[in-house]
Short mmCIF file of C-alpha atoms in Angstrom, two decimals:
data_model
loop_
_atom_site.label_atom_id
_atom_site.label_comp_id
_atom_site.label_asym_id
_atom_site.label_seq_id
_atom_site.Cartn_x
_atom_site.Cartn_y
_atom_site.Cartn_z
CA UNK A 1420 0.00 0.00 0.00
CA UNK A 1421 1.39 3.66 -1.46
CA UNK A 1422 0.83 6.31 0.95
CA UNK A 1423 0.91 10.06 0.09
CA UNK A 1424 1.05 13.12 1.76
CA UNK A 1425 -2.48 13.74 2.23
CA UNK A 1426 -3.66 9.60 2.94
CA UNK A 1427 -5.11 9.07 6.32
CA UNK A 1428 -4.49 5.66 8.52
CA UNK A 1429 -7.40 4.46 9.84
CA UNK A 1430 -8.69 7.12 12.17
CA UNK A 1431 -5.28 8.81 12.61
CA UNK A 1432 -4.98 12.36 11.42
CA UNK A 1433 -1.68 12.87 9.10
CA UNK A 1434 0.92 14.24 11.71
CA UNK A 1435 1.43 18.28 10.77
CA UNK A 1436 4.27 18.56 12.48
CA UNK A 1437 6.42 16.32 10.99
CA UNK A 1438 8.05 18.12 8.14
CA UNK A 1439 9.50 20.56 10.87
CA UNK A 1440 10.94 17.61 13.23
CA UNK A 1441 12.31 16.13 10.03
CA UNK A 1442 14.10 19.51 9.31
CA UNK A 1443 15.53 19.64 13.14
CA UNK A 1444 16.90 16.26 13.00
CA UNK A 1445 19.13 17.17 9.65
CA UNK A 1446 20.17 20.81 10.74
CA UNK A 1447 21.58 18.83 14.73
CA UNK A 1448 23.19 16.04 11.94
CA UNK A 1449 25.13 18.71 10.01
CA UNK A 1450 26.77 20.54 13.17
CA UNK A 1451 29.23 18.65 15.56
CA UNK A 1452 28.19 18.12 18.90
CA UNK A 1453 28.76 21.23 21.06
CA UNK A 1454 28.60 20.32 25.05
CA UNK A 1455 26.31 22.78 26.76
CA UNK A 1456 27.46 24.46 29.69
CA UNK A 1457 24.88 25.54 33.04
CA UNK A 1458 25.61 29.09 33.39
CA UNK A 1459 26.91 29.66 36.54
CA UNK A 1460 25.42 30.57 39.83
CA UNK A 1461 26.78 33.14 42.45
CA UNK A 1462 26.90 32.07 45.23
CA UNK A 1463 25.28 34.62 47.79
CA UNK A 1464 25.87 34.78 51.79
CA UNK A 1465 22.86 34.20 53.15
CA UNK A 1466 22.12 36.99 56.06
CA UNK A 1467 20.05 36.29 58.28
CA UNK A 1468 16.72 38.57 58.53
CA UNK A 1469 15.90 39.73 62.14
CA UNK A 1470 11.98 39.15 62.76
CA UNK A 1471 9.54 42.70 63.52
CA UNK A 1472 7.62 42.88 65.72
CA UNK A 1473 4.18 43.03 64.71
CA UNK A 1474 2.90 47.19 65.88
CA UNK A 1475 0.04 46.50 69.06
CA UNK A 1476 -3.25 46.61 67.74
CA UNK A 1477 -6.08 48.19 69.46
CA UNK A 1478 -9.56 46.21 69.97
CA UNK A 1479 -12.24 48.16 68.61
CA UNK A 1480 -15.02 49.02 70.77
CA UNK A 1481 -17.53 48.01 68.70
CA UNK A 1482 -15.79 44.34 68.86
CA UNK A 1483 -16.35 44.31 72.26
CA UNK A 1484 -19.57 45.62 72.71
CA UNK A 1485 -21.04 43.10 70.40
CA UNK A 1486 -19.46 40.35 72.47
CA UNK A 1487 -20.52 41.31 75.48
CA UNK A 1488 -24.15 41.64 73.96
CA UNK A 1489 -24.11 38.27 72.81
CA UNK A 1490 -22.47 37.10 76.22
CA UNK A 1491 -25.65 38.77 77.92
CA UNK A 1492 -28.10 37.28 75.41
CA UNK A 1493 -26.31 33.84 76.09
CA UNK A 1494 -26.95 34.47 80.11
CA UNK A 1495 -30.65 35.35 79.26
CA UNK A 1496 -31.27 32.10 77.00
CA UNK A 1497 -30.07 30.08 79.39
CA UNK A 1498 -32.26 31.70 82.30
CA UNK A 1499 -35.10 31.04 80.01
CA UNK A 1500 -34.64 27.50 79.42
CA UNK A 1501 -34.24 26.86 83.04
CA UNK A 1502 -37.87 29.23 83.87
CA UNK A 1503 -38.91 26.98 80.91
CA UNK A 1504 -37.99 23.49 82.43
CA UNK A 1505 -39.01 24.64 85.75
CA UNK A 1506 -42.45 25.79 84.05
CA UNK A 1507 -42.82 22.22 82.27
CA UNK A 1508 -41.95 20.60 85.94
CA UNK A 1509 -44.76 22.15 87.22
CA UNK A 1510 -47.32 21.30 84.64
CA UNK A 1511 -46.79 18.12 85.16
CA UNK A 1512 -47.21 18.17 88.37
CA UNK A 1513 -50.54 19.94 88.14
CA UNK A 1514 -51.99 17.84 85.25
CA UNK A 1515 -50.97 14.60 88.04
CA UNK A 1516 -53.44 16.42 90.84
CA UNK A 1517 -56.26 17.18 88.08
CA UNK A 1518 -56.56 13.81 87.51
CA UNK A 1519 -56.43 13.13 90.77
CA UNK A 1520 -58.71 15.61 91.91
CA UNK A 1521 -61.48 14.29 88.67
CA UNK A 1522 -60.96 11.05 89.87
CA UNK A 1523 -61.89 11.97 93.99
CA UNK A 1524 -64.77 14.09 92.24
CA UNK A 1525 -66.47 11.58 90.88
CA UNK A 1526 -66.59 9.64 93.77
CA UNK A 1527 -67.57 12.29 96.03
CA UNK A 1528 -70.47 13.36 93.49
CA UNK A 1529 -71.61 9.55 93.74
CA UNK A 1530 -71.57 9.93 97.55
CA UNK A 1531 -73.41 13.15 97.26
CA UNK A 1532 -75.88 11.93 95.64
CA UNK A 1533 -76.96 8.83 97.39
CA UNK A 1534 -76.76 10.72 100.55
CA UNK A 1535 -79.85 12.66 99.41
CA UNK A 1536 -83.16 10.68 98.44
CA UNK A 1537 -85.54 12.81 97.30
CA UNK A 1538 -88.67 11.10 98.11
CA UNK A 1539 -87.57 10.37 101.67
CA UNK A 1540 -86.88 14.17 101.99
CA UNK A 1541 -90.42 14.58 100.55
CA UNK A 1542 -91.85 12.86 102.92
CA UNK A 1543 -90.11 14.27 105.78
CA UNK A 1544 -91.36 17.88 105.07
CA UNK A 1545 -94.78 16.99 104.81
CA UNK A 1546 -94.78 14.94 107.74
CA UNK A 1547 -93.29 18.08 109.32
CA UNK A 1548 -96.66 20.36 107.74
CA UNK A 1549 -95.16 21.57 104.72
CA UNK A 1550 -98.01 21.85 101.72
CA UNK A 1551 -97.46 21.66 97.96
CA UNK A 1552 -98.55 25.50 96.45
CA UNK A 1553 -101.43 26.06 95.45
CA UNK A 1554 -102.38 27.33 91.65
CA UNK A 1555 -102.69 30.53 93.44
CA UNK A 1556 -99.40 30.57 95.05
CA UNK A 1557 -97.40 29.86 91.60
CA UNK A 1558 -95.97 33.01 89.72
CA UNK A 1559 -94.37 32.95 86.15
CA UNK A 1560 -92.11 35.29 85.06
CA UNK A 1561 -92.13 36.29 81.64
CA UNK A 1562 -88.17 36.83 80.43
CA UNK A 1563 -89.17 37.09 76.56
CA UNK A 1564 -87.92 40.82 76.48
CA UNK A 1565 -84.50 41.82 74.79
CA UNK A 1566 -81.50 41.85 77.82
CA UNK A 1567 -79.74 44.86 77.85
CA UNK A 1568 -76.62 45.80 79.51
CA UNK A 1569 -74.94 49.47 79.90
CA UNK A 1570 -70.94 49.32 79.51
CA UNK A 1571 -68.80 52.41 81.04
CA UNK A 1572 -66.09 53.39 79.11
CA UNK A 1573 -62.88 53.37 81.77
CA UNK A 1574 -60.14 53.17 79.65
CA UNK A 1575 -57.72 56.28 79.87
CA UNK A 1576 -56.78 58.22 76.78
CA UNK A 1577 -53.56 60.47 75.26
CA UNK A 1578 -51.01 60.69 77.68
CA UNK A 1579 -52.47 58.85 80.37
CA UNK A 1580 -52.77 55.65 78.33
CA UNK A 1581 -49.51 55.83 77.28
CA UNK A 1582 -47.92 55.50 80.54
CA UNK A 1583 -50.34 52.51 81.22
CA UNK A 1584 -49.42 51.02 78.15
CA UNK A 1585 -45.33 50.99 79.26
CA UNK A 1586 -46.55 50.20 82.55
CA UNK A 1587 -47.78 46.72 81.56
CA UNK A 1588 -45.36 46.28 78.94
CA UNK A 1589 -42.57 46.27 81.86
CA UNK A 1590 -45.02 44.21 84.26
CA UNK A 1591 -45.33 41.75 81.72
CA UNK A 1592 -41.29 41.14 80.89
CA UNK A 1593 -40.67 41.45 84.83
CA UNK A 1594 -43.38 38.59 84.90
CA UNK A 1595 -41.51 36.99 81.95
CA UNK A 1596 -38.10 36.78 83.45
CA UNK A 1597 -39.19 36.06 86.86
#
């Protein structure tokens, strides 16, 4: 098989750079062989560089105002997880003596009510000369009429309610942290 300058092997590309190794390889075959030499290196006394000391820095204020806020905020969270767990304690508890407490009611409401017959009592108080009313004795009251109710405004207004306002907002986060 002939192959020209342009024929491709397979999937091989023809190698472009070719002609220009072939020219390197006769232009190093027409020159004798010339040794290189490494150029040479001074050789330089190393000194020794002393080490500066670094200029003091201040801390900014700012710095350490922010971590003393969060340092405070830190103190707080943790005061309100224990008011929390102490909170959560007590629930418990109190759930415990509701059921408790529904449990001894029901009993007692049992007891209650046997304790009472209401014939027997009947018969007591007539026995005693009490009389069932008579038709003329009996009164009705008619309640068919709209209820009506008159509210008094109490509230305080302008400056007044202001002050409240603060007032309660500080009662409620002393309550809160408490």
């Amino acid at each position: 098989m002939k192959y020209t300058r342009s024929a491709t092997v397979g999937s091989v590309a023809l190698d472009l750079g070719y002609l220009e190794r072939r020219a390197a390889a006769e232009r190093t075959l027409d020159r004798p062989y010339e040794p290189r030499t490494l150029p040479r290196v001074r050789q330089e006394e190393k000194t020794r560089t002393r080490a500066r000391a670094r200029e003091q820095q201040s801390v900014s204020l700012f710095a350490v105002t922010g971590f003393a806020a969060v340092a405070v905020l830190c103190v707080l969270l943790l005061f309100s997880y224990v008011r929390l767990t102490e909170l959560s304690d007590s629930v418990v508890t109190l759930r415990n003596q509701y059921t408790d407490l529904k449990a001894n009611e029901a009993s007692l409401l049992a007891e209650y009510e046997s304790a009472f017959d209401l014939s027997a009592i009947e018969e007591e108080a007539m026995a005693e000369g009490m009389k069932k009313p008579q038709s003329g004795q009996v009164y009705y009251l008619d309640l068919s009429g709209p209820d009506k109710a008159v509210v008094y405004n109490t509230e305080k207004t302008g400056f007044a309610a202001l002050l409240a306002n603060v007032g309660k907002g500080f009662y409620t986060a002393v309550e809160y942290f408490r």
